[in-house]
């Protein structure tokens, strides 16, 4: 069941209700929320409104999906980029815009639906709606994930993630030019107390550590490599925004005005390295930057610094 409850802030004033919900929840589309509004499942200050309603400061918006949730994910013949596969794991290079597993508003077309078609077996530890899923990346983040094909592999990989023994490197394009060549952000993350659908730096949050280094500087932008010491929800997005350098295209934590017409944040999970759960050998996987990333970088390279 989808449940959202938040109070609108100054930066959100004037947005159409359906557009605002689509912005703050990247896993669901604007049309999905239009249908929810029509069904009366979205309340503003306790009352139903139309999709075109323009939110005001301090509006309390409550979303509750009453539609039945499918009991299990179904296999779908969807092309996916598989980097590596054996009897225990499958490593996938997820494209931008694909949701990892079924959830309200996205019960089909997900990576899990595609994997169920491709693989004979996936681990059952996370149940029938998220088979094989050990970790996730956001819908609009592209890049590498490892998926478990059996419960033993899932358990061993889960231990590695819990102990932070998996090396994960991301490439991100951020707003502005970073002065330092490298740095560490060690700031705790938790749910934003004002807007529960967002993450924020909070005193009583879980420890979150991001190591970053500059790959390339452009006029007004910086390409950075981020290595996760921990793996919290939206960690890189929140940490870089806290430095005054939010990710380009980020609909939640980024600048309101965006120069490029993007579908989401410029963030790519480029590499993943860990000890194989069965062979116990160290393995490392890397992916090229996707087309949407290269296209923007090519434009920036033509601009003189």
mmCIF file of C-alpha atoms in Angstrom:
data_model
loop_
_atom_site.group_PDB
_atom_site.id
_atom_site.type_symbol
_atom_site.label_atom_id
_atom_site.label_comp_id
_atom_site.label_asym_id
_atom_site.label_seq_id
_atom_site.Cartn_x
_atom_site.Cartn_y
_atom_site.Cartn_z
ATOM 1 C CA UNK A 1 0.000 0.000 0.000
ATOM 2 C CA UNK A 2 1.262 3.471 -0.939
ATOM 3 C CA UNK A 3 1.126 5.909 1.989
ATOM 4 C CA UNK A 4 2.435 9.484 1.816
ATOM 5 C CA UNK A 5 1.811 12.196 4.400
ATOM 6 C CA UNK A 6 3.582 15.546 4.289
ATOM 7 C CA UNK A 7 3.223 19.311 4.709
ATOM 8 C CA UNK A 8 4.055 21.441 1.678
ATOM 9 C CA UNK A 9 7.031 23.794 1.867
ATOM 10 C CA UNK A 10 7.679 27.182 0.256
ATOM 11 C CA UNK A 11 9.599 25.724 -2.686
ATOM 12 C CA UNK A 12 6.599 23.543 -3.578
ATOM 13 C CA UNK A 13 4.004 26.337 -3.631
ATOM 14 C CA UNK A 14 2.270 26.819 -6.991
ATOM 15 C CA UNK A 15 2.916 23.299 -8.288
ATOM 16 C CA UNK A 16 0.005 21.307 -9.649
ATOM 17 C CA UNK A 17 -0.838 18.532 -7.219
ATOM 18 C CA UNK A 18 -0.309 15.686 -9.710
ATOM 19 C CA UNK A 19 2.986 17.170 -10.911
ATOM 20 C CA UNK A 20 4.271 17.672 -7.378
ATOM 21 C CA UNK A 21 3.519 14.082 -6.380
ATOM 22 C CA UNK A 22 5.258 12.849 -9.519
ATOM 23 C CA UNK A 23 8.329 14.943 -8.658
ATOM 24 C CA UNK A 24 8.730 13.817 -5.056
ATOM 25 C CA UNK A 25 8.072 10.156 -5.828
ATOM 26 C CA UNK A 26 10.337 9.149 -8.718
ATOM 27 C CA UNK A 27 9.036 5.564 -8.619
ATOM 28 C CA UNK A 28 5.580 6.594 -9.874
ATOM 29 C CA UNK A 29 4.357 8.686 -12.786
ATOM 30 C CA UNK A 30 2.222 11.802 -12.877
ATOM 31 C CA UNK A 31 -0.571 9.851 -14.617
ATOM 32 C CA UNK A 32 -0.514 7.295 -11.779
ATOM 33 C CA UNK A 33 -1.223 10.070 -9.286
ATOM 34 C CA UNK A 34 -3.891 11.607 -11.528
ATOM 35 C CA UNK A 35 -5.811 8.344 -11.286
ATOM 36 C CA UNK A 36 -5.365 8.247 -7.519
ATOM 37 C CA UNK A 37 -6.674 11.813 -7.250
ATOM 38 C CA UNK A 38 -9.696 10.842 -9.370
ATOM 39 C CA UNK A 39 -10.385 7.888 -7.048
ATOM 40 C CA UNK A 40 -10.311 10.202 -4.051
ATOM 41 C CA UNK A 41 -7.176 8.614 -2.611
ATOM 42 C CA UNK A 42 -5.344 11.952 -2.335
ATOM 43 C CA UNK A 43 -6.508 14.408 0.307
ATOM 44 C CA UNK A 44 -5.430 18.019 0.736
ATOM 45 C CA UNK A 45 -6.206 19.289 4.224
ATOM 46 C CA UNK A 46 -8.655 16.404 4.594
ATOM 47 C CA UNK A 47 -10.568 17.128 1.371
ATOM 48 C CA UNK A 48 -10.508 15.735 -2.167
ATOM 49 C CA UNK A 49 -9.325 18.081 -4.919
ATOM 50 C CA UNK A 50 -8.636 17.948 -8.653
ATOM 51 C CA UNK A 51 -5.284 17.150 -10.274
ATOM 52 C CA UNK A 52 -4.859 20.756 -11.392
ATOM 53 C CA UNK A 53 -5.094 22.037 -7.801
ATOM 54 C CA UNK A 54 -2.094 24.287 -7.108
ATOM 55 C CA UNK A 55 -0.655 23.618 -3.682
ATOM 56 C CA UNK A 56 -0.353 26.320 -1.061
ATOM 57 C CA UNK A 57 2.151 26.746 1.736
ATOM 58 C CA UNK A 58 1.329 24.484 4.679
ATOM 59 C CA UNK A 59 -1.076 22.196 2.811
ATOM 60 C CA UNK A 60 -1.208 18.733 4.365
ATOM 61 C CA UNK A 61 -1.192 16.176 1.557
ATOM 62 C CA UNK A 62 -2.113 12.590 2.363
ATOM 63 C CA UNK A 63 -1.924 9.817 -0.220
ATOM 64 C CA UNK A 64 -3.242 6.332 0.481
ATOM 65 C CA UNK A 65 -3.567 3.714 -2.241
ATOM 66 C CA UNK A 66 -6.503 1.379 -1.582
ATOM 67 C CA UNK A 67 -5.949 -0.751 -4.674
ATOM 68 C CA UNK A 68 -5.129 -4.431 -4.081
ATOM 69 C CA UNK A 69 -1.435 -5.372 -4.190
ATOM 70 C CA UNK A 70 -0.463 -8.273 -6.479
ATOM 71 C CA UNK A 71 0.552 -11.369 -4.521
ATOM 72 C CA UNK A 72 3.667 -11.945 -6.578
ATOM 73 C CA UNK A 73 5.758 -10.559 -9.408
ATOM 74 C CA UNK A 74 5.221 -12.053 -12.863
ATOM 75 C CA UNK A 75 7.808 -12.855 -15.516
ATOM 76 C CA UNK A 76 8.029 -10.452 -18.465
ATOM 77 C CA UNK A 77 10.122 -10.634 -21.615
ATOM 78 C CA UNK A 78 12.012 -7.367 -21.090
ATOM 79 C CA UNK A 79 15.563 -6.904 -22.461
ATOM 80 C CA UNK A 80 18.189 -6.330 -19.755
ATOM 81 C CA UNK A 81 21.960 -5.878 -19.867
ATOM 82 C CA UNK A 82 23.486 -8.840 -18.031
ATOM 83 C CA UNK A 83 27.206 -8.343 -17.337
ATOM 84 C CA UNK A 84 27.843 -11.659 -15.593
ATOM 85 C CA UNK A 85 25.913 -14.745 -14.550
ATOM 86 C CA UNK A 86 26.600 -18.089 -12.900
ATOM 87 C CA UNK A 87 24.563 -20.550 -10.815
ATOM 88 C CA UNK A 88 24.608 -18.246 -7.754
ATOM 89 C CA UNK A 89 24.503 -14.626 -8.888
ATOM 90 C CA UNK A 90 23.597 -12.423 -11.806
ATOM 91 C CA UNK A 91 25.117 -8.972 -12.273
ATOM 92 C CA UNK A 92 22.961 -6.507 -14.197
ATOM 93 C CA UNK A 93 23.624 -3.066 -15.655
ATOM 94 C CA UNK A 94 20.234 -1.397 -15.014
ATOM 95 C CA UNK A 95 19.091 1.318 -17.384
ATOM 96 C CA UNK A 96 17.858 4.693 -16.172
ATOM 97 C CA UNK A 97 14.084 4.765 -15.668
ATOM 98 C CA UNK A 98 13.673 1.106 -14.675
ATOM 99 C CA UNK A 99 12.317 0.351 -11.206
ATOM 100 C CA UNK A 100 14.178 -2.457 -9.409
ATOM 101 C CA UNK A 101 11.208 -4.365 -7.973
ATOM 102 C CA UNK A 102 7.388 -4.171 -8.044
ATOM 103 C CA UNK A 103 5.781 -1.562 -5.781
ATOM 104 C CA UNK A 104 2.582 0.510 -5.834
ATOM 105 C CA UNK A 105 2.295 2.111 -9.254
ATOM 106 C CA UNK A 106 4.979 -0.135 -10.771
ATOM 107 C CA UNK A 107 3.894 -3.768 -10.611
ATOM 108 C CA UNK A 108 5.148 -4.484 -14.121
ATOM 109 C CA UNK A 109 8.124 -3.486 -16.225
ATOM 110 C CA UNK A 110 10.596 -3.767 -13.339
ATOM 111 C CA UNK A 111 13.997 -5.417 -13.196
ATOM 112 C CA UNK A 112 12.505 -8.247 -11.135
ATOM 113 C CA UNK A 113 9.868 -8.924 -13.817
ATOM 114 C CA UNK A 114 12.652 -9.127 -16.405
ATOM 115 C CA UNK A 115 14.842 -11.376 -14.244
ATOM 116 C CA UNK A 116 11.997 -13.807 -13.577
ATOM 117 C CA UNK A 117 11.720 -14.322 -17.336
ATOM 118 C CA UNK A 118 15.467 -14.709 -17.783
ATOM 119 C CA UNK A 119 16.386 -16.827 -14.736
ATOM 120 C CA UNK A 120 15.073 -20.219 -13.704
ATOM 121 C CA UNK A 121 15.654 -19.422 -10.054
ATOM 122 C CA UNK A 122 15.959 -16.396 -7.783
ATOM 123 C CA UNK A 123 16.359 -16.394 -4.008
ATOM 124 C CA UNK A 124 13.148 -16.296 -1.981
ATOM 125 C CA UNK A 125 14.450 -14.506 1.111
ATOM 126 C CA UNK A 126 12.754 -11.212 0.189
ATOM 127 C CA UNK A 127 9.476 -12.908 -0.726
ATOM 128 C CA UNK A 128 7.615 -13.292 -4.015
ATOM 129 C CA UNK A 129 7.422 -9.563 -4.765
ATOM 130 C CA UNK A 130 11.222 -8.948 -4.480
ATOM 131 C CA UNK A 131 12.904 -12.273 -5.337
ATOM 132 C CA UNK A 132 16.693 -12.125 -5.510
ATOM 133 C CA UNK A 133 16.972 -8.462 -4.581
ATOM 134 C CA UNK A 134 19.842 -7.887 -2.143
ATOM 135 C CA UNK A 135 20.263 -4.139 -2.722
ATOM 136 C CA UNK A 136 18.642 -1.441 -4.845
ATOM 137 C CA UNK A 137 19.379 1.728 -6.756
ATOM 138 C CA UNK A 138 16.836 4.456 -7.527
ATOM 139 C CA UNK A 139 14.622 4.282 -10.589
ATOM 140 C CA UNK A 140 16.433 7.144 -12.320
ATOM 141 C CA UNK A 141 19.901 5.973 -11.287
ATOM 142 C CA UNK A 142 21.537 3.663 -13.806
ATOM 143 C CA UNK A 143 24.216 1.056 -13.225
ATOM 144 C CA UNK A 144 25.321 -2.191 -11.638
ATOM 145 C CA UNK A 145 23.441 -4.406 -9.212
ATOM 146 C CA UNK A 146 24.107 -7.947 -8.051
ATOM 147 C CA UNK A 147 21.126 -10.285 -7.686
ATOM 148 C CA UNK A 148 21.068 -13.587 -5.771
ATOM 149 C CA UNK A 149 19.850 -16.734 -7.542
ATOM 150 C CA UNK A 150 19.551 -18.811 -4.363
ATOM 151 C CA UNK A 151 19.071 -18.259 -0.642
ATOM 152 C CA UNK A 152 22.659 -19.144 0.300
ATOM 153 C CA UNK A 153 24.079 -16.530 -2.087
ATOM 154 C CA UNK A 154 21.509 -14.009 -0.838
ATOM 155 C CA UNK A 155 22.492 -14.615 2.787
ATOM 156 C CA UNK A 156 26.238 -14.290 2.092
ATOM 157 C CA UNK A 157 25.806 -11.143 -0.004
ATOM 158 C CA UNK A 158 23.535 -9.683 2.661
ATOM 159 C CA UNK A 159 26.294 -10.191 5.223
ATOM 160 C CA UNK A 160 28.794 -8.383 2.992
ATOM 161 C CA UNK A 161 26.464 -5.400 2.604
ATOM 162 C CA UNK A 162 25.746 -5.348 6.337
ATOM 163 C CA UNK A 163 29.468 -5.325 7.146
ATOM 164 C CA UNK A 164 30.188 -2.769 4.389
ATOM 165 C CA UNK A 165 32.501 -5.248 2.672
ATOM 166 C CA UNK A 166 31.264 -4.513 -0.833
ATOM 167 C CA UNK A 167 33.044 -1.852 -2.875
ATOM 168 C CA UNK A 168 30.596 0.415 -4.733
ATOM 169 C CA UNK A 169 31.663 3.305 -6.931
ATOM 170 C CA UNK A 170 29.328 5.798 -8.578
ATOM 171 C CA UNK A 171 29.872 8.587 -11.075
ATOM 172 C CA UNK A 172 27.828 11.732 -10.488
ATOM 173 C CA UNK A 173 27.590 15.050 -12.287
ATOM 174 C CA UNK A 174 27.035 17.804 -9.739
ATOM 175 C CA UNK A 175 26.139 21.474 -9.922
ATOM 176 C CA UNK A 176 29.003 23.937 -9.482
ATOM 177 C CA UNK A 177 32.762 23.490 -9.453
ATOM 178 C CA UNK A 178 34.244 21.689 -6.443
ATOM 179 C CA UNK A 179 37.338 23.399 -5.066
ATOM 180 C CA UNK A 180 38.855 20.376 -3.310
ATOM 181 C CA UNK A 181 40.003 17.371 -5.317
ATOM 182 C CA UNK A 182 38.621 14.895 -2.797
ATOM 183 C CA UNK A 183 36.811 14.666 0.497
ATOM 184 C CA UNK A 184 34.640 12.657 2.868
ATOM 185 C CA UNK A 185 31.063 13.372 3.900
ATOM 186 C CA UNK A 186 30.245 11.728 7.228
ATOM 187 C CA UNK A 187 26.708 12.864 8.073
ATOM 188 C CA UNK A 188 23.832 10.739 9.488
ATOM 189 C CA UNK A 189 20.765 10.218 7.317
ATOM 190 C CA UNK A 190 17.122 9.633 8.143
ATOM 191 C CA UNK A 191 13.636 10.578 7.026
ATOM 192 C CA UNK A 192 13.083 14.299 6.648
ATOM 193 C CA UNK A 193 10.892 15.271 9.638
ATOM 194 C CA UNK A 194 9.003 17.818 7.509
ATOM 195 C CA UNK A 195 8.651 15.814 4.283
ATOM 196 C CA UNK A 196 8.592 12.095 4.980
ATOM 197 C CA UNK A 197 9.131 11.075 1.367
ATOM 198 C CA UNK A 198 12.557 12.759 1.445
ATOM 199 C CA UNK A 199 15.760 11.817 3.221
ATOM 200 C CA UNK A 200 17.734 14.386 5.188
ATOM 201 C CA UNK A 201 20.740 14.842 7.444
ATOM 202 C CA UNK A 202 19.347 14.322 10.948
ATOM 203 C CA UNK A 203 21.090 14.034 14.318
ATOM 204 C CA UNK A 204 19.513 10.704 15.240
ATOM 205 C CA UNK A 205 19.847 9.210 11.758
ATOM 206 C CA UNK A 206 21.936 6.231 10.678
ATOM 207 C CA UNK A 207 25.631 6.843 10.056
ATOM 208 C CA UNK A 208 26.320 7.521 6.394
ATOM 209 C CA UNK A 209 29.775 7.983 4.854
ATOM 210 C CA UNK A 210 30.551 8.981 1.260
ATOM 211 C CA UNK A 211 34.081 9.354 -0.160
ATOM 212 C CA UNK A 212 34.295 11.545 -3.253
ATOM 213 C CA UNK A 213 36.987 12.649 -5.696
ATOM 214 C CA UNK A 214 36.958 14.931 -8.728
ATOM 215 C CA UNK A 215 37.157 13.217 -12.120
ATOM 216 C CA UNK A 216 36.704 16.297 -14.325
ATOM 217 C CA UNK A 217 35.794 19.956 -13.908
ATOM 218 C CA UNK A 218 33.636 21.798 -16.417
ATOM 219 C CA UNK A 219 32.226 25.318 -16.561
ATOM 220 C CA UNK A 220 29.635 25.302 -13.785
ATOM 221 C CA UNK A 221 29.714 21.544 -13.217
ATOM 222 C CA UNK A 222 31.917 18.779 -11.789
ATOM 223 C CA UNK A 223 32.093 15.083 -12.555
ATOM 224 C CA UNK A 224 32.836 13.218 -9.325
ATOM 225 C CA UNK A 225 33.487 9.630 -8.348
ATOM 226 C CA UNK A 226 31.731 8.587 -5.137
ATOM 227 C CA UNK A 227 32.592 5.505 -3.109
ATOM 228 C CA UNK A 228 30.051 4.363 -0.557
ATOM 229 C CA UNK A 229 31.277 3.287 2.845
ATOM 230 C CA UNK A 230 27.635 2.836 3.855
ATOM 231 C CA UNK A 231 24.570 2.437 1.656
ATOM 232 C CA UNK A 232 21.685 4.569 2.873
ATOM 233 C CA UNK A 233 18.675 5.620 0.794
ATOM 234 C CA UNK A 234 19.554 8.615 -1.437
ATOM 235 C CA UNK A 235 22.945 8.840 0.298
ATOM 236 C CA UNK A 236 24.993 10.371 -2.516
ATOM 237 C CA UNK A 237 22.157 12.670 -3.531
ATOM 238 C CA UNK A 238 21.695 14.086 -0.016
ATOM 239 C CA UNK A 239 25.407 14.225 0.849
ATOM 240 C CA UNK A 240 26.410 16.111 -2.299
ATOM 241 C CA UNK A 241 23.477 18.498 -1.874
ATOM 242 C CA UNK A 242 24.660 19.157 1.689
ATOM 243 C CA UNK A 243 27.955 20.431 0.232
ATOM 244 C CA UNK A 244 26.055 22.884 -1.964
ATOM 245 C CA UNK A 245 26.654 20.699 -5.029
ATOM 246 C CA UNK A 246 23.442 18.727 -5.704
ATOM 247 C CA UNK A 247 23.267 16.268 -8.563
ATOM 248 C CA UNK A 248 22.321 17.662 -11.958
ATOM 249 C CA UNK A 249 18.737 16.724 -12.803
ATOM 250 C CA UNK A 250 17.820 15.642 -9.276
ATOM 251 C CA UNK A 251 14.052 16.315 -8.953
ATOM 252 C CA UNK A 252 14.078 16.152 -5.133
ATOM 253 C CA UNK A 253 17.382 17.552 -3.871
ATOM 254 C CA UNK A 254 18.580 19.449 -6.953
ATOM 255 C CA UNK A 255 18.241 23.013 -8.143
ATOM 256 C CA UNK A 256 14.777 24.148 -9.166
ATOM 257 C CA UNK A 257 15.984 25.421 -12.541
ATOM 258 C CA UNK A 258 17.705 22.804 -14.682
ATOM 259 C CA UNK A 259 19.655 23.603 -17.843
ATOM 260 C CA UNK A 260 19.290 20.150 -19.374
ATOM 261 C CA UNK A 261 16.112 18.249 -20.218
ATOM 262 C CA UNK A 262 16.741 15.161 -18.068
ATOM 263 C CA UNK A 263 14.581 12.307 -16.810
ATOM 264 C CA UNK A 264 16.283 12.268 -13.423
ATOM 265 C CA UNK A 265 19.536 12.709 -11.537
ATOM 266 C CA UNK A 266 22.907 12.236 -13.223
ATOM 267 C CA UNK A 267 24.067 9.256 -11.188
ATOM 268 C CA UNK A 268 25.518 5.973 -12.433
ATOM 269 C CA UNK A 269 26.561 2.959 -10.346
ATOM 270 C CA UNK A 270 29.752 2.302 -12.291
ATOM 271 C CA UNK A 271 31.476 -0.541 -10.465
ATOM 272 C CA UNK A 272 30.847 -3.232 -7.892
ATOM 273 C CA UNK A 273 33.409 -5.502 -6.215
ATOM 274 C CA UNK A 274 32.988 -8.224 -3.585
ATOM 275 C CA UNK A 275 33.947 -11.735 -2.513
ATOM 276 C CA UNK A 276 31.868 -14.256 -4.472
ATOM 277 C CA UNK A 277 29.435 -16.037 -2.107
ATOM 278 C CA UNK A 278 30.280 -19.516 -3.401
ATOM 279 C CA UNK A 279 33.818 -19.453 -4.839
ATOM 280 C CA UNK A 280 35.048 -16.948 -2.204
ATOM 281 C CA UNK A 281 37.144 -15.287 -4.910
ATOM 282 C CA UNK A 282 37.302 -11.496 -5.194
ATOM 283 C CA UNK A 283 35.331 -10.347 -8.242
ATOM 284 C CA UNK A 284 34.958 -6.881 -9.730
ATOM 285 C CA UNK A 285 32.498 -5.618 -12.331
ATOM 286 C CA UNK A 286 32.530 -2.345 -14.220
ATOM 287 C CA UNK A 287 30.141 -0.653 -16.648
ATOM 288 C CA UNK A 288 30.582 2.131 -19.180
ATOM 289 C CA UNK A 289 28.819 5.426 -18.675
ATOM 290 C CA UNK A 290 25.407 5.251 -20.387
ATOM 291 C CA UNK A 291 24.381 7.286 -23.407
ATOM 292 C CA UNK A 292 22.405 9.894 -21.437
ATOM 293 C CA UNK A 293 25.497 10.588 -19.317
ATOM 294 C CA UNK A 294 27.942 10.777 -22.239
ATOM 295 C CA UNK A 295 25.608 13.110 -24.143
ATOM 296 C CA UNK A 296 25.647 15.716 -21.361
ATOM 297 C CA UNK A 297 29.406 15.412 -20.756
ATOM 298 C CA UNK A 298 30.049 15.903 -24.477
ATOM 299 C CA UNK A 299 28.069 19.151 -24.378
ATOM 300 C CA UNK A 300 30.045 20.367 -21.358
ATOM 301 C CA UNK A 301 33.390 19.526 -22.959
ATOM 302 C CA UNK A 302 32.626 21.975 -25.774
ATOM 303 C CA UNK A 303 32.154 24.849 -23.332
ATOM 304 C CA UNK A 304 35.346 26.682 -22.422
ATOM 305 C CA UNK A 305 36.104 26.792 -18.701
#
